Amino acid sequence: MRTLVLWDIDHTLINAGGISADIYAGVFHRLFGRPPEKVAPMAGRTDRAITTETLRHHGIEPTPDLLASFTTALAEAFEARSHEFPSRGHVLPGVHAALKSLAARTDVIQSALTGNMEQIAAIKLTAFALIGYFDLDVGAYGMDAVERPPLVALAQRRAARKYAGEFTAANTVLIGDTPHDVRAGHEGGARVIAVATGATPAAALRVSGAEVVLPDLADTPKTVEAILGGL
């Protein structure tokens, strides 16, 4: 039986150095001719939700056409500035080793479950030389839904189609750094490993109900055991 391991990206695998908020603000300014009063909170949320809330805060109705235009501009801006990621951001401790260890197993499929839209997820993972560990075809992304919980079942269906197997809460693990990730896993059908590498402290992640909480991914054997040990 294969295990589907679904990784959050920002503050779980990488710290992007604040580029995302800069790009959102820049795209808003370019499309509407004025800087935004604010960009909606990003941590643990989807690009669809962030964009929708940001537009509504400024009295702009997020019609399907406008959302498409805004997110296309976002993807283009992220691509244009992808060279900035390595200098402004960094891969978090232990990430390369954990991904490599899991990639060496024939019974593990690694993909992304992230609030980033698919193009932006690929840009970030490529910029930090992580993309080779992932089968992004079976991931779920920030334009697939407003909230995160439905993304889990979507990734499971995509994996089932590609790998001709069944993926349920019994063999799906989600790794993330916010209570939004924990909720997504529990409501969507996955066991959750939470890492305290973002803004949410370990105690709050425990309260949110994560099965395992790690300070970071620096201890590779402990990380792999946490991810696969409960299956």
XYZ file of N, CA and C in Angstrom:
693
model
N 0.842 -1.190 0.000
C 0.000 0.000 0.000
C 0.882 1.247 0.000
N 0.645 2.132 -0.946
C 1.398 3.379 -0.995
C 0.850 4.396 0.009
N 1.740 5.260 0.472
C 1.359 6.363 1.344
C 1.442 7.664 0.558
N 0.385 8.448 0.616
C 0.355 9.754 -0.019
C 0.752 10.802 1.015
N 1.886 11.459 0.789
C 2.392 12.480 1.698
C 2.184 13.841 1.039
N 1.378 14.678 1.670
C 0.983 15.972 1.106
C 1.635 17.100 1.915
N 2.510 17.841 1.267
C 3.264 18.893 1.933
C 2.650 20.277 1.686
N 2.459 21.031 2.747
C 2.302 22.467 2.619
C 3.664 23.028 2.187
N 3.694 24.226 1.628
C 4.961 24.780 1.135
C 5.488 25.899 2.025
N 4.750 27.002 2.116
C 5.262 28.176 2.824
C 5.316 27.954 4.324
N 6.500 28.159 4.890
C 6.774 28.031 6.324
C 6.728 26.585 6.813
N 6.524 25.645 5.898
C 6.708 24.230 6.200
C 7.973 23.736 5.528
N 8.123 24.043 4.240
C 9.317 23.680 3.484
C 10.260 24.862 3.288
N 9.689 26.036 3.070
C 10.502 27.207 2.753
C 10.014 28.435 3.503
N 10.910 29.412 3.611
C 10.542 30.778 3.958
C 10.851 31.610 2.722
N 9.834 32.199 2.123
C 10.010 32.908 0.857
C 10.500 34.335 1.023
N 10.730 34.773 2.233
C 11.317 36.081 2.456
C 10.398 37.261 2.225
N 9.084 37.032 2.310
C 8.134 38.127 2.175
C 7.815 38.532 0.752
N 8.302 37.763 -0.227
C 8.074 38.134 -1.622
C 6.597 38.047 -1.990
N 5.889 37.075 -1.435
C 4.493 36.865 -1.835
C 3.643 38.108 -1.579
N 3.749 38.695 -0.398
C 2.967 39.889 -0.089
C 3.348 41.046 -0.998
N 4.632 41.174 -1.296
C 5.079 42.228 -2.216
C 4.437 42.058 -3.594
N 4.410 40.808 -4.060
C 3.874 40.553 -5.399
C 2.372 40.812 -5.433
N 1.644 40.365 -4.424
C 0.210 40.653 -4.363
C -0.048 42.156 -4.450
N 0.691 42.924 -3.666
C 0.490 44.370 -3.655
C 0.834 44.981 -5.012
N 1.905 44.482 -5.624
C 2.297 45.002 -6.919
C 1.286 44.709 -8.004
N 0.722 43.496 -8.002
C -0.289 43.134 -8.994
C -1.544 43.984 -8.806
N -1.960 44.166 -7.554
C -3.133 45.006 -7.286
C -2.898 46.415 -7.837
N -1.739 46.977 -7.544
C -1.423 48.339 -7.997
C -1.446 48.423 -9.520
N -0.885 47.421 -10.181
C -0.825 47.440 -11.650
C -2.208 47.337 -12.264
N -3.076 46.512 -11.675
C -4.405 46.298 -12.260
C -5.382 47.423 -11.942
N -5.244 48.053 -10.779
C -6.250 49.023 -10.342
C -5.717 50.441 -10.192
N -4.432 50.626 -10.467
C -3.888 51.981 -10.488
C -3.681 52.622 -9.137
N -3.694 51.843 -8.089
C -3.468 52.369 -6.738
C -2.933 51.252 -5.869
N -2.120 51.580 -4.875
C -1.640 50.539 -3.972
C -2.779 50.036 -3.091
N -2.747 48.768 -2.699
C -3.804 48.267 -1.824
C -3.693 48.843 -0.413
N -4.840 49.054 0.219
C -4.831 49.446 1.631
C -4.261 48.312 2.474
N -4.595 47.092 2.083
C -4.028 45.925 2.750
C -4.218 44.716 1.842
N -3.362 43.721 2.057
C -3.527 42.417 1.435
C -4.048 41.479 2.514
N -5.017 40.660 2.178
C -5.629 39.759 3.162
C -4.573 38.855 3.798
N -4.799 38.424 5.043
C -3.871 37.487 5.689
C -3.646 36.253 4.824
N -2.394 35.783 4.796
C -2.024 34.703 3.889
C -1.827 33.357 4.567
N -1.356 33.343 5.801
C -0.919 32.096 6.426
C -2.021 31.041 6.443
N -1.744 29.906 5.828
C -2.660 28.787 5.852
C -3.867 28.927 4.955
N -3.909 29.970 4.099
C -5.082 30.230 3.277
C -4.771 30.010 1.803
N -5.821 29.887 1.000
C -5.645 29.648 -0.423
C -5.534 30.958 -1.196
N -4.868 30.895 -2.350
C -4.788 32.090 -3.200
C -6.176 32.582 -3.599
N -7.104 31.660 -3.804
C -8.472 32.084 -4.142
C -9.082 32.898 -3.004
N -8.911 32.440 -1.767
C -9.467 33.158 -0.622
C -8.757 34.493 -0.405
N -7.426 34.510 -0.533
C -6.664 35.737 -0.325
C -7.054 36.789 -1.352
N -7.129 36.375 -2.612
C -7.481 37.314 -3.677
C -8.897 37.839 -3.505
N -9.835 36.935 -3.217
C -11.232 37.330 -3.045
C -11.381 38.332 -1.912
N -10.754 38.044 -0.764
C -10.883 38.945 0.383
C -10.207 40.284 0.130
N -9.045 40.257 -0.528
C -8.351 41.507 -0.820
C -9.190 42.399 -1.722
N -9.770 41.824 -2.758
C -10.603 42.608 -3.665
C -11.825 43.164 -2.937
N -12.510 42.340 -2.171
C -13.720 42.796 -1.483
C -13.414 43.873 -0.462
N -12.269 43.800 0.187
C -11.882 44.840 1.141
C -11.829 46.208 0.462
N -11.497 46.213 -0.824
C -11.389 47.465 -1.560
C -12.645 47.783 -2.368
N -13.744 47.082 -2.060
C -15.007 47.350 -2.732
C -15.070 46.856 -4.163
N -14.253 45.861 -4.489
C -14.195 45.317 -5.845
C -14.807 43.921 -5.834
N -15.793 43.681 -6.672
C -16.446 42.380 -6.721
C -15.547 41.377 -7.450
N -15.219 40.256 -6.806
C -14.327 39.264 -7.419
C -15.066 38.356 -8.405
N -15.418 38.899 -9.541
C -16.086 38.110 -10.573
C -15.137 37.041 -11.100
N -15.659 35.973 -11.713
C -14.768 34.941 -12.267
C -13.727 35.501 -13.232
N -14.124 36.437 -14.095
C -13.170 37.006 -15.047
C -12.080 37.801 -14.333
N -12.472 38.546 -13.308
C -11.484 39.348 -12.582
C -10.536 38.437 -11.788
N -11.075 37.405 -11.159
C -10.209 36.458 -10.460
C -9.208 35.820 -11.414
N -9.683 35.464 -12.604
C -8.787 34.855 -13.593
C -7.698 35.837 -14.001
N -8.060 37.091 -14.220
C -7.073 38.101 -14.613
C -6.060 38.345 -13.500
N -6.566 38.435 -12.273
C -5.680 38.718 -11.139
C -4.710 37.564 -10.916
N -5.210 36.336 -10.942
C -4.331 35.197 -10.661
C -3.370 34.918 -11.817
N -3.782 35.198 -13.040
C -2.842 35.095 -14.156
C -1.705 36.092 -13.975
N -2.049 37.311 -13.570
C -1.020 38.328 -13.322
C -0.119 37.928 -12.153
N -0.691 37.302 -11.141
C 0.118 36.816 -10.023
C 1.151 35.806 -10.497
N 0.704 34.817 -11.273
C 1.619 33.783 -11.749
C 2.737 34.398 -12.587
N 2.387 35.353 -13.448
C 3.395 36.008 -14.284
C 4.397 36.784 -13.423
N 3.903 37.448 -12.382
C 4.787 38.227 -11.511
C 5.702 37.317 -10.698
N 5.179 36.205 -10.216
C 6.023 35.254 -9.489
C 7.112 34.697 -10.403
N 6.762 34.384 -11.637
C 7.753 33.870 -12.585
C 8.830 34.916 -12.846
N 8.420 36.163 -13.033
C 9.372 37.235 -13.329
C 10.334 37.482 -12.166
N 9.881 37.208 -10.946
C 10.720 37.476 -9.777
C 11.266 36.208 -9.124
N 11.159 35.088 -9.818
C 11.583 33.814 -9.226
C 13.058 33.813 -8.857
N 13.869 34.613 -9.561
C 15.307 34.659 -9.262
C 15.584 35.274 -7.894
N 14.599 35.964 -7.318
C 14.804 36.602 -6.020
C 14.664 35.635 -4.847
N 13.978 34.518 -5.067
C 13.700 33.621 -3.939
C 14.954 33.125 -3.235
N 15.965 32.628 -3.943
C 17.130 32.099 -3.222
C 17.870 33.127 -2.380
N 17.846 34.405 -2.810
C 18.565 35.423 -2.045
C 17.729 36.000 -0.907
N 16.425 36.064 -1.089
C 15.572 36.647 -0.045
C 15.033 35.593 0.926
N 14.887 34.369 0.460
C 14.315 33.316 1.298
C 15.288 32.170 1.502
N 14.775 31.071 2.068
C 15.628 29.906 2.304
C 14.775 28.666 2.524
N 15.398 27.523 2.290
C 14.788 26.244 2.618
C 14.940 26.026 4.115
N 13.908 25.530 4.755
C 13.932 25.358 6.211
C 14.770 24.143 6.614
N 15.245 24.120 7.854
C 16.161 23.057 8.292
C 15.578 21.656 8.111
N 16.389 20.770 7.553
C 16.026 19.361 7.439
C 15.159 19.019 6.257
N 14.717 20.005 5.494
C 13.750 19.753 4.426
C 14.332 18.870 3.331
N 15.510 19.226 2.820
C 16.107 18.432 1.749
C 16.276 16.977 2.178
N 16.779 16.759 3.381
C 17.040 15.398 3.849
C 15.749 14.614 4.024
N 14.714 15.250 4.555
C 13.439 14.555 4.748
C 12.819 14.176 3.409
N 12.804 15.119 2.464
C 12.237 14.837 1.150
C 13.025 13.736 0.438
N 14.335 13.809 0.519
C 15.179 12.805 -0.129
C 14.962 11.424 0.469
N 14.856 11.355 1.791
C 14.640 10.073 2.462
C 13.318 9.448 2.038
N 12.269 10.241 1.981
C 10.966 9.726 1.566
C 10.950 9.380 0.082
N 11.653 10.164 -0.737
C 11.683 9.903 -2.180
C 12.377 8.585 -2.502
N 13.243 8.133 -1.612
C 13.955 6.878 -1.844
C 13.064 5.655 -1.631
N 11.885 5.849 -1.087
C 10.978 4.737 -0.801
C 10.020 4.532 -1.969
N 9.834 3.283 -2.343
C 8.911 2.982 -3.446
C 7.458 2.993 -2.996
N 7.214 3.035 -1.696
C 5.845 3.007 -1.189
C 5.332 4.391 -0.788
N 6.037 5.444 -1.193
C 5.639 6.816 -0.842
C 5.485 7.653 -2.103
N 4.397 8.411 -2.151
C 4.178 9.426 -3.186
C 4.164 10.771 -2.477
N 5.009 11.682 -2.911
C 5.040 13.011 -2.313
C 4.445 14.031 -3.277
N 3.535 14.846 -2.737
C 2.972 15.929 -3.525
C 2.711 17.111 -2.610
N 2.059 18.121 -3.159
C 1.801 19.362 -2.423
C 0.315 19.520 -2.148
N -0.003 19.972 -0.963
C -1.337 20.469 -0.641
C -1.111 21.859 -0.057
N -1.380 22.856 -0.877
C -0.915 24.201 -0.571
C -1.940 25.242 -0.969
N -1.901 26.370 -0.277
C -2.742 27.480 -0.669
C -2.271 28.177 -1.926
N -1.039 27.895 -2.356
C -0.532 28.456 -3.603
C -1.270 27.866 -4.795
N -1.556 28.692 -5.799
C -2.037 28.142 -7.050
C -0.922 27.283 -7.650
N -1.303 26.342 -8.532
C -0.341 25.342 -8.983
C 0.900 25.964 -9.623
N 0.715 26.983 -10.468
C 1.869 27.589 -11.131
C 2.834 28.196 -10.126
N 2.296 28.829 -9.080
C 3.151 29.460 -8.077
C 3.843 28.408 -7.220
N 3.141 27.334 -6.894
C 3.775 26.239 -6.157
C 4.976 25.714 -6.928
N 4.811 25.487 -8.223
C 5.912 24.977 -9.038
C 7.067 25.969 -9.104
N 6.760 27.258 -9.203
C 7.798 28.286 -9.255
C 8.615 28.276 -7.966
N 7.954 28.229 -6.825
C 8.668 28.242 -5.546
C 9.510 26.990 -5.372
N 8.945 25.826 -5.665
C 9.694 24.581 -5.490
C 10.880 24.517 -6.444
N 10.711 25.049 -7.647
C 11.823 25.084 -8.601
C 12.911 26.032 -8.124
N 12.523 27.202 -7.633
C 13.495 28.205 -7.193
C 14.397 27.675 -6.081
N 13.844 26.800 -5.246
C 14.616 26.278 -4.126
C 15.101 24.842 -4.365
N 15.060 24.391 -5.632
C 15.589 23.084 -6.028
C 14.933 21.922 -5.271
N 13.625 22.035 -5.059
C 12.880 20.982 -4.370
C 11.922 20.239 -5.293
N 11.681 20.741 -6.481
C 10.579 20.233 -7.291
C 10.769 18.772 -7.698
N 12.001 18.310 -7.785
C 12.249 16.937 -8.195
C 11.720 15.883 -7.244
N 11.410 16.267 -6.029
C 10.882 15.318 -5.052
C 9.364 15.135 -5.156
N 8.700 15.944 -5.984
C 7.245 16.022 -5.955
C 6.613 15.522 -7.247
N 5.473 14.837 -7.094
C 4.592 14.576 -8.226
C 3.454 15.584 -8.118
N 3.623 16.719 -8.768
C 2.630 17.785 -8.636
C 1.326 17.473 -9.351
N 1.323 16.466 -10.212
C 0.081 16.077 -10.889
C -1.001 15.648 -9.906
N -0.600 15.137 -8.752
C -1.585 14.597 -7.813
C -1.762 15.507 -6.598
N -1.243 16.724 -6.673
C -1.430 17.656 -5.581
C -2.752 18.396 -5.686
N -2.969 19.315 -4.752
C -4.161 20.165 -4.766
C -3.726 21.563 -4.347
N -4.369 22.575 -4.944
C -3.784 23.908 -4.961
C -4.797 25.011 -4.658
N -4.251 26.214 -4.556
C -5.008 27.337 -4.039
C -6.101 27.895 -4.910
N -6.198 27.455 -6.158
C -7.337 27.856 -6.977
C -8.333 26.708 -7.155
N -8.058 25.573 -6.522
C -8.975 24.437 -6.610
C -10.173 24.590 -5.684
N -10.045 25.404 -4.645
C -11.136 25.611 -3.684
C -10.816 26.846 -2.859
N -11.830 27.414 -2.222
C -11.611 28.557 -1.334
C -10.987 28.095 -0.023
N -11.490 27.002 0.530
C -11.000 26.464 1.795
C -10.118 25.250 1.549
N -9.320 24.899 2.538
C -8.370 23.807 2.362
C -8.952 22.397 2.495
N -9.921 22.140 3.392
C -10.345 20.746 3.580
C -10.715 19.990 2.311
N -11.450 20.574 1.347
C -11.774 19.808 0.135
C -10.550 19.444 -0.702
N -9.431 20.125 -0.481
C -8.236 19.831 -1.257
C -7.693 18.437 -0.965
N -7.897 17.945 0.248
C -7.373 16.623 0.597
C -8.020 15.546 -0.260
N -9.333 15.536 -0.307
C -10.028 14.530 -1.113
C -9.692 14.681 -2.591
N -9.501 15.907 -3.035
C -9.141 16.118 -4.435
C -7.779 15.496 -4.741
N -6.802 15.719 -3.871
C -5.485 15.103 -4.064
C -5.583 13.577 -4.022
N -6.390 13.049 -3.126
C -6.561 11.600 -3.039
C -7.158 11.040 -4.328
N -8.137 11.726 -4.902
C -8.733 11.268 -6.162
C -7.714 11.329 -7.297
N -6.947 12.393 -7.340
C -5.934 12.512 -8.390
C -4.883 11.410 -8.257
N -4.466 11.134 -7.031
C -3.487 10.067 -6.815
C -4.066 8.699 -7.159
N -5.325 8.490 -6.813
C -5.959 7.201 -7.108
C -6.029 6.956 -8.608
N -6.351 8.003 -9.370
C -6.420 7.847 -10.823
C -5.043 7.540 -11.414
N -4.023 8.214 -10.939
C -2.696 8.053 -11.535
C -2.019 6.763 -11.098
N -2.227 6.375 -9.834
C -1.492 5.240 -9.284
C -2.348 3.997 -9.075
N -3.594 4.059 -9.493
C -4.483 2.899 -9.437
C -4.531 2.288 -8.042
N -4.675 3.137 -7.052
C -4.798 2.673 -5.677
C -5.820 3.509 -4.945
N -6.109 3.126 -3.714
C -7.066 3.870 -2.899
C -6.301 4.675 -1.859
N -6.672 5.928 -1.720
C -6.032 6.803 -0.738
C -7.104 7.377 0.182
N -6.965 7.071 1.453
C -7.924 7.469 2.474
C -7.151 8.015 3.671
N -7.863 8.257 4.758
C -7.205 8.712 5.984
C -6.220 7.677 6.514
N -6.368 6.432 6.086
C -5.476 5.373 6.557
C -4.094 5.449 5.931
N -3.973 6.077 4.773
C -2.658 6.117 4.108
C -2.363 7.483 3.475
N -2.908 8.536 4.093
C -2.627 9.900 3.645
C -2.135 10.717 4.840
N -1.035 11.418 4.643
C -0.452 12.259 5.692
C -0.285 13.670 5.140
N -0.709 14.643 5.918
C -0.552 16.053 5.553
C 0.420 16.689 6.527
N 1.388 17.450 6.006
C 2.359 18.143 6.851
C 2.214 19.638 6.622
N 1.987 20.391 7.705
C 1.813 21.828 7.586
C 2.169 22.545 8.870
N 2.039 23.867 8.853
C 2.512 24.665 9.981
C 1.435 25.527 10.629
N 0.176 25.406 10.203
C -0.874 26.244 10.782
C -2.076 25.404 11.207
N -2.926 25.960 12.069
C -4.184 25.277 12.389
C -5.055 25.039 11.158
N -4.932 25.880 10.133
C -5.673 25.649 8.887
C -5.271 24.311 8.260
N -3.979 23.984 8.329
C -3.510 22.700 7.800
C -4.077 21.538 8.614
N -4.089 21.700 9.937
C -4.618 20.641 10.796
C -6.099 20.416 10.496
N -6.843 21.494 10.394
C -8.269 21.378 10.072
C -8.475 20.727 8.710
N -7.654 21.119 7.738
C -7.781 20.537 6.401
C -7.594 19.034 6.448
N -6.574 18.587 7.179
C -6.328 17.155 7.266
C -7.457 16.406 7.941
N -7.901 16.917 9.072
C -8.920 16.202 9.832
C -10.277 16.204 9.144
N -10.649 17.334 8.559
C -11.931 17.389 7.865
C -11.860 16.739 6.489
N -10.678 16.762 5.893
C -10.532 16.229 4.542
C -10.226 14.752 4.478
N -9.646 14.204 5.553
C -9.355 12.777 5.572
C -7.883 12.450 5.495
N -7.078 12.990 6.434
C -5.647 12.699 6.484
C -5.156 12.817 7.917
N -4.095 12.083 8.222
C -3.401 12.282 9.484
C -2.497 13.490 9.328
N -2.282 14.254 10.409
C -1.579 15.533 10.307
C -0.321 15.542 11.166
N 0.786 15.923 10.529
C 2.015 16.255 11.231
C 2.168 17.770 11.141
N 2.233 18.432 12.282
C 2.395 19.884 12.298
C 3.820 20.233 12.698
N 4.369 21.258 12.035
C 5.712 21.731 12.369
C 5.632 23.181 12.804
N 6.347 23.502 13.878
C 6.269 24.843 14.455
C 7.322 25.753 13.821
N 7.318 25.811 12.498
C 8.295 26.613 11.759
C 7.668 27.875 11.169
N 6.392 28.084 11.423
C 5.712 29.293 10.965
C 5.389 30.187 12.140
N 4.269 30.881 12.036
C 3.883 31.836 13.078
C 3.154 31.183 14.244
N 2.717 29.936 14.076
C 1.939 29.262 15.128
C 2.859 28.457 16.023
N 2.884 28.724 17.330
C 3.759 27.970 18.225
C 3.300 26.536 18.405
N 4.221 25.692 18.863
C 3.941 24.269 19.007
C 2.733 24.010 19.902
N 2.607 24.756 20.993
C 1.490 24.525 21.921
C 0.149 24.731 21.229
N 0.051 25.762 20.391
C -1.203 26.019 19.685
C -1.481 24.951 18.641
N -0.442 24.424 18.024
C -0.633 23.336 17.063
C -1.128 22.075 17.763
N -0.634 21.845 18.970
C -1.133 20.693 19.732
C -2.613 20.880 20.073
N -2.966 22.079 20.512
C -4.360 22.360 20.848
C -5.258 22.181 19.629
N -4.750 22.504 18.464
C -5.550 22.376 17.243
C -5.816 20.930 16.868
N -5.070 19.980 17.477
C -5.378 18.570 17.296
C -4.447 17.787 16.409
N -3.307 18.357 16.026
C -2.360 17.612 15.203
C -1.914 16.342 15.922
N -1.835 15.237 15.185
C -1.417 13.975 15.794
C 0.007 14.030 16.332
N 0.877 14.704 15.590
C 2.273 14.885 16.007
C 2.650 16.337 15.748
N 3.390 16.937 16.677
C 3.917 18.287 16.483
C 5.432 18.222 16.620
N 6.137 18.715 15.603
C 7.592 18.763 15.602
C 8.060 20.207 15.642
N 9.199 20.480 16.279
C 9.711 21.852 16.275
C 10.144 22.284 14.878
N 10.666 21.325 14.106
C 11.092 21.552 12.722
C 11.339 20.181 12.114
N 11.972 20.145 10.943
C 12.227 18.873 10.258
C 13.699 18.483 10.323
N 14.457 19.073 11.248
C 15.904 18.903 11.267
C 16.342 17.480 11.602
N 15.578 16.767 12.406
C 15.905 15.382 12.774
C 15.249 14.456 11.759
N 16.012 14.021 10.756
C 15.432 13.262 9.652
C 14.796 11.958 10.096
N 15.470 11.101 10.871
C 14.813 9.859 11.297
C 13.514 10.116 12.068
N 13.527 11.112 12.939
C 12.319 11.426 13.708
C 11.211 11.933 12.798
N 11.576 12.743 11.814
C 10.583 13.268 10.880
C 9.955 12.151 10.074
N 10.768 11.286 9.510
C 10.243 10.178 8.693
C 9.403 9.245 9.541
N 9.867 8.976 10.750
C 9.073 8.108 11.638
C 7.726 8.756 11.979
N 7.733 10.051 12.214
C 6.481 10.744 12.523
C 5.516 10.662 11.349
N 6.055 10.827 10.137
C 5.208 10.810 8.948
C 4.668 9.424 8.660
N 5.519 8.409 8.767
C 5.118 7.061 8.358
C 4.841 6.120 9.524
N 5.261 6.500 10.713
C 5.177 5.576 11.833
C 3.771 5.243 12.270
N 2.842 6.163 12.034
C 1.461 5.914 12.478
C 0.629 5.171 11.465
N 1.222 4.791 10.335
C 0.446 4.124 9.290
C 0.605 2.616 9.344
